[in-house]
């Protein structure tokens, strides 16, 4: 194989791009982080010449390493592009870009993108609700101070339901079992119930979502956003859940029917929800008022993966391994199936 030119538009990986060039002497690296959305010279947009500079880089690139947000028109300006790797675990933010609509092979960082930090958020959300901190927060906001309203349970012995036992879901399962929780979950590739698999006590096919919901004290959404999962946490799911149960969403807001969630919380059908995402977030829309105003719902601005100072290293290692495979003509890891959506 001749020289392979790799363009990098992923500031999350830092300024030192030697991890790319060190893979093989045939690799030539182009730092295109100057073109990353959000890295602007001023309020009037890109710095003078940036568009032309990026065009010159993309015209040569055979491989692209791209973060989030994804710049527009990458495929159209990259006639030689054969493979693009995305630094995010989910690829729903690629849908609608010309990379998604192209014939370029796509790979993701599924399984390595801040899995531990996001799983810790899910466990903290369970503790926040189960150990009564949500009621303390409500009382503080209302100027109250009483022992009433604390419907508490211990995490030990409670059931954590995990929807989507991928890389993040398995880490949620591991942490939950470590504190004595029973874990049940779903996985799309599973066709029959499996015990002690994927870090869970019981894994069910994706079609048995309602069974998982009915048994869970905490229901954690970890699945990828696809045509099948859009809005699938709906009124039927909330009807199946225990009145004391809590929904935790660390995936994508569009996977939850927010009308049904607000109705379920308001009616006392479920205890509440902890959400790190909301519908329309990736499009820059504000959250609907009820998600902010209802005391039973805690909403955070997609920060569950923050705080892990080592998050970039697993991403670097995954890309380097895939680049070796690409150079050697071997199958790539985490190839995206556009039909499945991940």
mmCIF file of C-alpha atoms in Angstrom:
data_model
loop_
_atom_site.group_PDB
_atom_site.id
_atom_site.type_symbol
_atom_site.label_atom_id
_atom_site.label_comp_id
_atom_site.label_asym_id
_atom_site.label_seq_id
_atom_site.Cartn_x
_atom_site.Cartn_y
_atom_site.Cartn_z
ATOM 1 C CA UNK A 1 0.000 0.000 0.000
ATOM 2 C CA UNK A 2 1.245 3.503 -0.883
ATOM 3 C CA UNK A 3 1.237 6.464 1.470
ATOM 4 C CA UNK A 4 -2.084 6.813 3.316
ATOM 5 C CA UNK A 5 -3.157 10.347 4.163
ATOM 6 C CA UNK A 6 -5.222 10.744 7.353
ATOM 7 C CA UNK A 7 -7.115 13.953 8.162
ATOM 8 C CA UNK A 8 -7.990 14.616 11.813
ATOM 9 C CA UNK A 9 -10.863 16.909 12.866
ATOM 10 C CA UNK A 10 -11.221 15.808 16.489
ATOM 11 C CA UNK A 11 -10.041 18.300 19.133
ATOM 12 C CA UNK A 12 -11.111 15.895 21.918
ATOM 13 C CA UNK A 13 -8.014 13.818 21.107
ATOM 14 C CA UNK A 14 -5.623 16.652 21.859
ATOM 15 C CA UNK A 15 -2.979 18.493 19.856
ATOM 16 C CA UNK A 16 -0.468 15.637 19.760
ATOM 17 C CA UNK A 17 -1.422 13.468 16.785
ATOM 18 C CA UNK A 18 1.673 11.273 16.911
ATOM 19 C CA UNK A 19 -0.537 8.301 17.859
ATOM 20 C CA UNK A 20 -1.719 8.351 14.222
ATOM 21 C CA UNK A 21 1.642 8.710 12.483
ATOM 22 C CA UNK A 22 3.321 6.220 14.831
ATOM 23 C CA UNK A 23 1.121 3.406 13.525
ATOM 24 C CA UNK A 24 3.139 2.993 10.333
ATOM 25 C CA UNK A 25 5.708 4.820 8.229
ATOM 26 C CA UNK A 26 3.203 4.836 5.363
ATOM 27 C CA UNK A 27 0.864 7.170 7.274
ATOM 28 C CA UNK A 28 0.884 10.925 6.705
ATOM 29 C CA UNK A 29 -1.190 12.956 9.137
ATOM 30 C CA UNK A 30 -2.986 16.233 8.409
ATOM 31 C CA UNK A 31 -4.127 18.264 11.431
ATOM 32 C CA UNK A 32 -7.441 19.804 10.386
ATOM 33 C CA UNK A 33 -8.649 20.662 13.891
ATOM 34 C CA UNK A 34 -8.729 24.307 12.829
ATOM 35 C CA UNK A 35 -11.937 23.391 10.948
ATOM 36 C CA UNK A 36 -13.743 21.825 13.927
ATOM 37 C CA UNK A 37 -17.139 23.464 14.570
ATOM 38 C CA UNK A 38 -16.896 25.797 17.529
ATOM 39 C CA UNK A 39 -13.245 26.633 16.868
ATOM 40 C CA UNK A 40 -13.909 29.956 15.206
ATOM 41 C CA UNK A 41 -11.729 33.036 14.942
ATOM 42 C CA UNK A 42 -14.613 35.344 15.712
ATOM 43 C CA UNK A 43 -18.348 35.983 15.499
ATOM 44 C CA UNK A 44 -18.231 36.211 11.706
ATOM 45 C CA UNK A 45 -17.368 32.524 11.249
ATOM 46 C CA UNK A 46 -14.232 30.654 10.158
ATOM 47 C CA UNK A 47 -10.916 32.402 9.991
ATOM 48 C CA UNK A 48 -9.873 33.694 6.601
ATOM 49 C CA UNK A 49 -8.663 30.855 4.433
ATOM 50 C CA UNK A 50 -9.916 28.029 6.683
ATOM 51 C CA UNK A 51 -12.442 26.783 4.143
ATOM 52 C CA UNK A 52 -9.791 26.632 1.440
ATOM 53 C CA UNK A 53 -7.281 24.997 3.819
ATOM 54 C CA UNK A 54 -9.782 22.330 4.772
ATOM 55 C CA UNK A 55 -10.679 21.722 1.139
ATOM 56 C CA UNK A 56 -7.013 21.170 0.309
ATOM 57 C CA UNK A 57 -6.650 18.641 3.129
ATOM 58 C CA UNK A 58 -9.849 16.749 2.315
ATOM 59 C CA UNK A 59 -8.930 16.540 -1.363
ATOM 60 C CA UNK A 60 -6.003 14.311 -0.355
ATOM 61 C CA UNK A 61 -7.490 12.368 2.566
ATOM 62 C CA UNK A 62 -8.096 8.648 2.283
ATOM 63 C CA UNK A 63 -8.961 8.305 5.976
ATOM 64 C CA UNK A 64 -10.835 10.749 8.212
ATOM 65 C CA UNK A 65 -10.902 10.850 12.018
ATOM 66 C CA UNK A 66 -13.780 13.128 12.985
ATOM 67 C CA UNK A 67 -15.333 14.219 16.271
ATOM 68 C CA UNK A 68 -18.551 15.971 17.213
ATOM 69 C CA UNK A 69 -20.048 18.231 15.945
ATOM 70 C CA UNK A 70 -19.464 16.948 12.429
ATOM 71 C CA UNK A 71 -18.621 19.631 9.843
ATOM 72 C CA UNK A 72 -20.913 19.818 6.844
ATOM 73 C CA UNK A 73 -20.055 18.521 3.384
ATOM 74 C CA UNK A 74 -17.087 16.345 4.312
ATOM 75 C CA UNK A 75 -17.777 13.562 1.813
ATOM 76 C CA UNK A 76 -18.413 15.986 -1.040
ATOM 77 C CA UNK A 77 -14.983 17.541 -0.529
ATOM 78 C CA UNK A 78 -13.156 14.217 -0.062
ATOM 79 C CA UNK A 79 -13.044 12.397 -3.417
ATOM 80 C CA UNK A 80 -10.445 9.878 -2.204
ATOM 81 C CA UNK A 81 -12.080 9.128 1.160
ATOM 82 C CA UNK A 82 -12.514 5.409 1.848
ATOM 83 C CA UNK A 83 -12.999 5.249 5.614
ATOM 84 C CA UNK A 84 -14.167 7.680 8.323
ATOM 85 C CA UNK A 85 -13.939 6.993 12.051
ATOM 86 C CA UNK A 86 -16.200 8.861 14.488
ATOM 87 C CA UNK A 87 -15.005 9.574 18.043
ATOM 88 C CA UNK A 88 -18.522 9.156 19.454
ATOM 89 C CA UNK A 89 -20.155 5.897 20.573
ATOM 90 C CA UNK A 90 -23.425 6.730 18.843
ATOM 91 C CA UNK A 91 -23.634 7.642 15.184
ATOM 92 C CA UNK A 92 -27.093 9.217 15.129
ATOM 93 C CA UNK A 93 -25.386 12.614 14.780
ATOM 94 C CA UNK A 94 -23.915 11.410 11.464
ATOM 95 C CA UNK A 95 -27.371 10.757 10.064
ATOM 96 C CA UNK A 96 -28.285 13.597 7.740
ATOM 97 C CA UNK A 97 -24.660 14.373 6.895
ATOM 98 C CA UNK A 98 -23.233 13.464 3.523
ATOM 99 C CA UNK A 99 -20.873 10.995 5.229
ATOM 100 C CA UNK A 100 -23.921 8.918 6.129
ATOM 101 C CA UNK A 101 -25.305 9.147 2.612
ATOM 102 C CA UNK A 102 -21.981 8.255 0.984
ATOM 103 C CA UNK A 103 -20.346 4.895 0.235
ATOM 104 C CA UNK A 104 -17.558 5.624 2.720
ATOM 105 C CA UNK A 105 -16.988 2.928 5.361
ATOM 106 C CA UNK A 106 -17.906 4.296 8.795
ATOM 107 C CA UNK A 107 -16.642 3.102 12.171
ATOM 108 C CA UNK A 108 -17.552 4.346 15.643
ATOM 109 C CA UNK A 109 -16.053 4.451 19.126
ATOM 110 C CA UNK A 110 -18.789 2.241 20.536
ATOM 111 C CA UNK A 111 -17.676 0.588 23.766
ATOM 112 C CA UNK A 112 -14.773 2.920 24.590
ATOM 113 C CA UNK A 113 -16.253 6.431 24.647
ATOM 114 C CA UNK A 114 -16.412 7.415 28.350
ATOM 115 C CA UNK A 115 -18.212 4.188 29.255
ATOM 116 C CA UNK A 116 -17.046 4.215 32.877
ATOM 117 C CA UNK A 117 -17.990 7.854 33.495
ATOM 118 C CA UNK A 118 -21.426 7.461 31.908
ATOM 119 C CA UNK A 119 -22.090 4.283 33.888
ATOM 120 C CA UNK A 120 -21.125 6.093 37.100
ATOM 121 C CA UNK A 121 -23.695 8.764 36.236
ATOM 122 C CA UNK A 122 -26.367 6.066 35.900
ATOM 123 C CA UNK A 123 -25.453 4.560 39.255
ATOM 124 C CA UNK A 124 -25.394 8.016 40.865
ATOM 125 C CA UNK A 125 -28.845 8.678 39.402
ATOM 126 C CA UNK A 126 -30.114 5.485 41.019
ATOM 127 C CA UNK A 127 -28.614 6.526 44.332
ATOM 128 C CA UNK A 128 -30.035 10.040 44.015
ATOM 129 C CA UNK A 129 -33.536 8.621 43.635
ATOM 130 C CA UNK A 130 -33.300 5.523 45.800
ATOM 131 C CA UNK A 131 -31.667 7.197 48.770
ATOM 132 C CA UNK A 132 -34.066 10.115 48.876
ATOM 133 C CA UNK A 133 -31.857 12.931 47.610
ATOM 134 C CA UNK A 134 -34.491 13.845 45.020
ATOM 135 C CA UNK A 135 -36.958 14.501 47.854
ATOM 136 C CA UNK A 136 -34.373 16.541 49.749
ATOM 137 C CA UNK A 137 -33.805 18.668 46.639
ATOM 138 C CA UNK A 138 -37.559 19.119 46.194
ATOM 139 C CA UNK A 139 -38.023 20.153 49.817
ATOM 140 C CA UNK A 140 -35.123 22.591 49.675
ATOM 141 C CA UNK A 141 -36.587 24.281 46.589
ATOM 142 C CA UNK A 142 -40.002 24.422 48.285
ATOM 143 C CA UNK A 143 -38.613 25.787 51.565
ATOM 144 C CA UNK A 144 -39.607 22.651 53.469
ATOM 145 C CA UNK A 145 -37.770 20.446 55.948
ATOM 146 C CA UNK A 146 -39.564 17.288 57.022
ATOM 147 C CA UNK A 147 -39.125 13.520 57.120
ATOM 148 C CA UNK A 148 -42.272 13.076 55.061
ATOM 149 C CA UNK A 149 -42.058 12.101 51.399
ATOM 150 C CA UNK A 150 -38.909 10.005 51.639
ATOM 151 C CA UNK A 151 -39.950 6.792 49.863
ATOM 152 C CA UNK A 152 -36.512 5.202 50.027
ATOM 153 C CA UNK A 153 -35.004 1.848 49.074
ATOM 154 C CA UNK A 154 -31.515 0.424 49.206
ATOM 155 C CA UNK A 155 -29.640 -0.200 45.994
ATOM 156 C CA UNK A 156 -28.577 -3.565 47.374
ATOM 157 C CA UNK A 157 -31.299 -5.961 46.302
ATOM 158 C CA UNK A 158 -32.973 -3.522 43.893
ATOM 159 C CA UNK A 159 -33.288 -4.334 40.194
ATOM 160 C CA UNK A 160 -31.483 -2.325 37.550
ATOM 161 C CA UNK A 161 -32.941 -2.708 34.071
ATOM 162 C CA UNK A 162 -30.511 -1.926 31.257
ATOM 163 C CA UNK A 163 -31.938 -1.321 27.793
ATOM 164 C CA UNK A 164 -29.075 -1.979 25.397
ATOM 165 C CA UNK A 165 -26.220 -4.051 26.822
ATOM 166 C CA UNK A 166 -23.520 -2.602 24.588
ATOM 167 C CA UNK A 167 -20.257 -1.142 25.882
ATOM 168 C CA UNK A 168 -21.889 1.440 28.161
ATOM 169 C CA UNK A 169 -24.751 -0.858 29.149
ATOM 170 C CA UNK A 170 -22.358 -3.596 30.227
ATOM 171 C CA UNK A 171 -20.430 -1.103 32.355
ATOM 172 C CA UNK A 172 -23.696 0.006 33.981
ATOM 173 C CA UNK A 173 -24.423 -3.650 34.686
ATOM 174 C CA UNK A 174 -20.966 -4.207 36.184
ATOM 175 C CA UNK A 175 -21.222 -1.258 38.568
ATOM 176 C CA UNK A 176 -24.797 -2.113 39.543
ATOM 177 C CA UNK A 177 -23.885 -5.697 40.417
ATOM 178 C CA UNK A 178 -20.867 -4.441 42.373
ATOM 179 C CA UNK A 179 -23.198 -2.676 44.828
ATOM 180 C CA UNK A 180 -25.462 -5.707 45.142
ATOM 181 C CA UNK A 181 -28.135 -4.911 42.560
ATOM 182 C CA UNK A 182 -29.842 -7.492 40.396
ATOM 183 C CA UNK A 183 -29.391 -6.605 36.725
ATOM 184 C CA UNK A 184 -31.661 -7.546 33.861
ATOM 185 C CA UNK A 185 -31.390 -6.134 30.375
ATOM 186 C CA UNK A 186 -32.007 -6.398 26.678
ATOM 187 C CA UNK A 187 -29.774 -6.852 23.686
ATOM 188 C CA UNK A 188 -30.861 -6.827 20.077
ATOM 189 C CA UNK A 189 -28.630 -9.747 19.075
ATOM 190 C CA UNK A 190 -30.121 -12.026 21.748
ATOM 191 C CA UNK A 191 -32.946 -14.314 20.590
ATOM 192 C CA UNK A 192 -33.547 -16.362 23.756
ATOM 193 C CA UNK A 193 -33.175 -15.487 27.451
ATOM 194 C CA UNK A 194 -29.594 -15.809 28.706
ATOM 195 C CA UNK A 195 -28.476 -15.972 32.324
ATOM 196 C CA UNK A 196 -25.204 -14.481 33.556
ATOM 197 C CA UNK A 197 -24.350 -12.915 30.204
ATOM 198 C CA UNK A 198 -23.023 -9.468 29.250
ATOM 199 C CA UNK A 199 -22.483 -8.691 32.926
ATOM 200 C CA UNK A 200 -26.189 -9.084 33.744
ATOM 201 C CA UNK A 201 -28.091 -11.677 35.730
ATOM 202 C CA UNK A 202 -30.591 -12.040 32.905
ATOM 203 C CA UNK A 203 -30.486 -10.849 29.288
ATOM 204 C CA UNK A 204 -33.691 -10.843 27.250
ATOM 205 C CA UNK A 205 -34.373 -10.207 23.557
ATOM 206 C CA UNK A 206 -35.123 -6.578 22.682
ATOM 207 C CA UNK A 207 -38.758 -7.511 22.064
ATOM 208 C CA UNK A 208 -39.209 -8.241 25.774
ATOM 209 C CA UNK A 209 -38.711 -4.618 26.793
ATOM 210 C CA UNK A 210 -41.972 -4.518 28.749
ATOM 211 C CA UNK A 211 -40.884 -7.461 30.895
ATOM 212 C CA UNK A 212 -37.662 -5.670 31.803
ATOM 213 C CA UNK A 213 -39.600 -2.476 32.538
ATOM 214 C CA UNK A 214 -42.031 -4.314 34.829
ATOM 215 C CA UNK A 215 -39.261 -5.796 36.984
ATOM 216 C CA UNK A 216 -37.000 -2.756 37.203
ATOM 217 C CA UNK A 217 -36.680 -0.328 40.082
ATOM 218 C CA UNK A 218 -34.421 1.742 37.829
ATOM 219 C CA UNK A 219 -34.697 1.534 34.045
ATOM 220 C CA UNK A 220 -31.598 2.806 32.236
ATOM 221 C CA UNK A 221 -31.718 3.605 28.521
ATOM 222 C CA UNK A 222 -28.331 2.787 26.948
ATOM 223 C CA UNK A 223 -29.429 1.848 23.431
ATOM 224 C CA UNK A 224 -28.387 3.451 20.170
ATOM 225 C CA UNK A 225 -30.864 5.824 18.506
ATOM 226 C CA UNK A 226 -32.229 4.111 15.396
ATOM 227 C CA UNK A 227 -35.520 4.047 13.502
ATOM 228 C CA UNK A 228 -36.566 1.187 15.799
ATOM 229 C CA UNK A 229 -35.652 2.893 19.076
ATOM 230 C CA UNK A 230 -37.011 6.373 18.319
ATOM 231 C CA UNK A 231 -39.779 6.973 20.853
ATOM 232 C CA UNK A 232 -39.796 3.343 22.004
ATOM 233 C CA UNK A 233 -39.768 4.270 25.701
ATOM 234 C CA UNK A 234 -43.441 5.126 25.454
ATOM 235 C CA UNK A 235 -46.745 5.022 27.321
ATOM 236 C CA UNK A 236 -46.798 1.220 27.244
ATOM 237 C CA UNK A 237 -43.402 1.098 28.936
ATOM 238 C CA UNK A 238 -44.420 3.569 31.623
ATOM 239 C CA UNK A 239 -47.633 1.621 32.216
ATOM 240 C CA UNK A 240 -45.563 -1.528 32.754
ATOM 241 C CA UNK A 241 -43.192 0.129 35.256
ATOM 242 C CA UNK A 242 -43.685 0.135 39.009
ATOM 243 C CA UNK A 243 -45.103 3.359 40.531
ATOM 244 C CA UNK A 244 -41.867 3.545 42.553
ATOM 245 C CA UNK A 245 -39.608 3.086 39.514
ATOM 246 C CA UNK A 246 -37.307 5.710 37.994
ATOM 247 C CA UNK A 247 -36.306 6.180 34.355
ATOM 248 C CA UNK A 248 -32.652 7.069 33.659
ATOM 249 C CA UNK A 249 -31.702 8.139 30.122
ATOM 250 C CA UNK A 250 -28.029 8.353 29.162
ATOM 251 C CA UNK A 251 -28.559 7.580 25.458
ATOM 252 C CA UNK A 252 -30.495 10.005 23.236
ATOM 253 C CA UNK A 253 -33.526 12.107 24.102
ATOM 254 C CA UNK A 254 -35.408 11.019 20.996
ATOM 255 C CA UNK A 255 -35.639 7.472 22.344
ATOM 256 C CA UNK A 256 -38.136 8.616 24.974
ATOM 257 C CA UNK A 257 -41.673 9.741 24.173
ATOM 258 C CA UNK A 258 -41.516 12.910 26.258
ATOM 259 C CA UNK A 259 -45.275 13.504 26.123
ATOM 260 C CA UNK A 260 -45.809 10.076 27.658
ATOM 261 C CA UNK A 261 -43.014 10.668 30.206
ATOM 262 C CA UNK A 262 -44.478 13.947 31.416
ATOM 263 C CA UNK A 263 -47.910 12.364 31.684
ATOM 264 C CA UNK A 264 -46.561 9.338 33.567
ATOM 265 C CA UNK A 265 -44.634 11.478 36.045
ATOM 266 C CA UNK A 266 -47.460 13.952 36.561
ATOM 267 C CA UNK A 267 -49.977 11.151 37.149
ATOM 268 C CA UNK A 268 -47.694 9.305 39.556
ATOM 269 C CA UNK A 269 -47.422 6.343 37.204
ATOM 270 C CA UNK A 270 -43.654 6.325 37.862
ATOM 271 C CA UNK A 271 -41.685 8.049 40.605
ATOM 272 C CA UNK A 272 -39.612 10.216 38.297
ATOM 273 C CA UNK A 273 -36.737 10.412 35.848
ATOM 274 C CA UNK A 274 -33.083 11.420 35.637
ATOM 275 C CA UNK A 275 -32.236 12.574 32.126
ATOM 276 C CA UNK A 276 -28.881 13.563 30.672
ATOM 277 C CA UNK A 277 -30.441 14.108 27.242
ATOM 278 C CA UNK A 278 -33.658 15.403 25.734
ATOM 279 C CA UNK A 279 -35.380 15.452 22.351
ATOM 280 C CA UNK A 280 -34.032 18.146 20.043
ATOM 281 C CA UNK A 281 -30.820 18.638 22.004
ATOM 282 C CA UNK A 282 -28.493 17.763 19.115
ATOM 283 C CA UNK A 283 -30.382 20.202 16.892
ATOM 284 C CA UNK A 284 -29.719 22.994 19.377
ATOM 285 C CA UNK A 285 -33.272 23.213 20.699
ATOM 286 C CA UNK A 286 -33.997 23.988 24.366
ATOM 287 C CA UNK A 287 -35.650 21.310 26.517
ATOM 288 C CA UNK A 288 -39.410 21.401 26.920
ATOM 289 C CA UNK A 289 -40.376 23.346 30.083
ATOM 290 C CA UNK A 290 -41.780 20.353 31.989
ATOM 291 C CA UNK A 291 -38.393 18.613 32.014
ATOM 292 C CA UNK A 292 -36.945 21.589 33.844
ATOM 293 C CA UNK A 293 -39.912 22.501 36.031
ATOM 294 C CA UNK A 294 -41.253 19.166 37.279
ATOM 295 C CA UNK A 295 -39.574 18.355 40.639
ATOM 296 C CA UNK A 296 -39.760 14.614 39.877
ATOM 297 C CA UNK A 297 -37.441 15.058 36.883
ATOM 298 C CA UNK A 298 -33.754 15.895 37.082
ATOM 299 C CA UNK A 299 -32.308 17.113 33.779
ATOM 300 C CA UNK A 300 -28.609 17.627 33.099
ATOM 301 C CA UNK A 301 -27.072 19.059 29.880
ATOM 302 C CA UNK A 302 -25.478 15.917 28.405
ATOM 303 C CA UNK A 303 -22.556 15.854 30.806
ATOM 304 C CA UNK A 304 -22.593 12.206 31.935
ATOM 305 C CA UNK A 305 -19.340 11.459 30.103
ATOM 306 C CA UNK A 306 -17.490 14.442 31.583
ATOM 307 C CA UNK A 307 -14.833 14.278 34.272
ATOM 308 C CA UNK A 308 -12.843 11.357 32.897
ATOM 309 C CA UNK A 309 -9.461 12.896 32.141
ATOM 310 C CA UNK A 310 -8.293 9.693 30.449
ATOM 311 C CA UNK A 311 -11.209 9.513 27.999
ATOM 312 C CA UNK A 312 -9.050 10.343 24.967
ATOM 313 C CA UNK A 313 -6.597 7.466 25.398
ATOM 314 C CA UNK A 314 -9.043 4.601 24.678
ATOM 315 C CA UNK A 315 -10.222 6.532 21.605
ATOM 316 C CA UNK A 316 -6.640 6.896 20.386
ATOM 317 C CA UNK A 317 -5.957 3.205 20.945
ATOM 318 C CA UNK A 318 -9.094 2.128 19.086
ATOM 319 C CA UNK A 319 -8.338 4.326 16.086
ATOM 320 C CA UNK A 320 -4.692 3.217 15.999
ATOM 321 C CA UNK A 321 -5.733 -0.431 16.029
ATOM 322 C CA UNK A 322 -8.242 0.172 13.257
ATOM 323 C CA UNK A 323 -5.661 2.068 11.210
ATOM 324 C CA UNK A 324 -3.288 -0.907 11.499
ATOM 325 C CA UNK A 325 -6.095 -3.154 10.311
ATOM 326 C CA UNK A 326 -6.856 -0.821 7.423
ATOM 327 C CA UNK A 327 -3.236 -0.785 6.302
ATOM 328 C CA UNK A 328 -3.018 -4.577 6.535
ATOM 329 C CA UNK A 329 -6.326 -5.187 4.751
ATOM 330 C CA UNK A 330 -7.969 -6.691 7.835
ATOM 331 C CA UNK A 331 -11.608 -6.198 8.965
ATOM 332 C CA UNK A 332 -12.157 -2.985 10.906
ATOM 333 C CA UNK A 333 -13.610 -2.852 14.411
ATOM 334 C CA UNK A 334 -16.988 -1.189 15.070
ATOM 335 C CA UNK A 335 -18.051 -0.926 11.434
ATOM 336 C CA UNK A 336 -21.380 0.912 11.263
ATOM 337 C CA UNK A 337 -24.311 -0.904 9.673
ATOM 338 C CA UNK A 338 -26.299 1.950 8.190
ATOM 339 C CA UNK A 339 -29.427 -0.214 7.892
ATOM 340 C CA UNK A 340 -29.348 -0.957 11.638
ATOM 341 C CA UNK A 341 -28.287 2.560 12.549
ATOM 342 C CA UNK A 342 -25.138 1.678 14.534
#
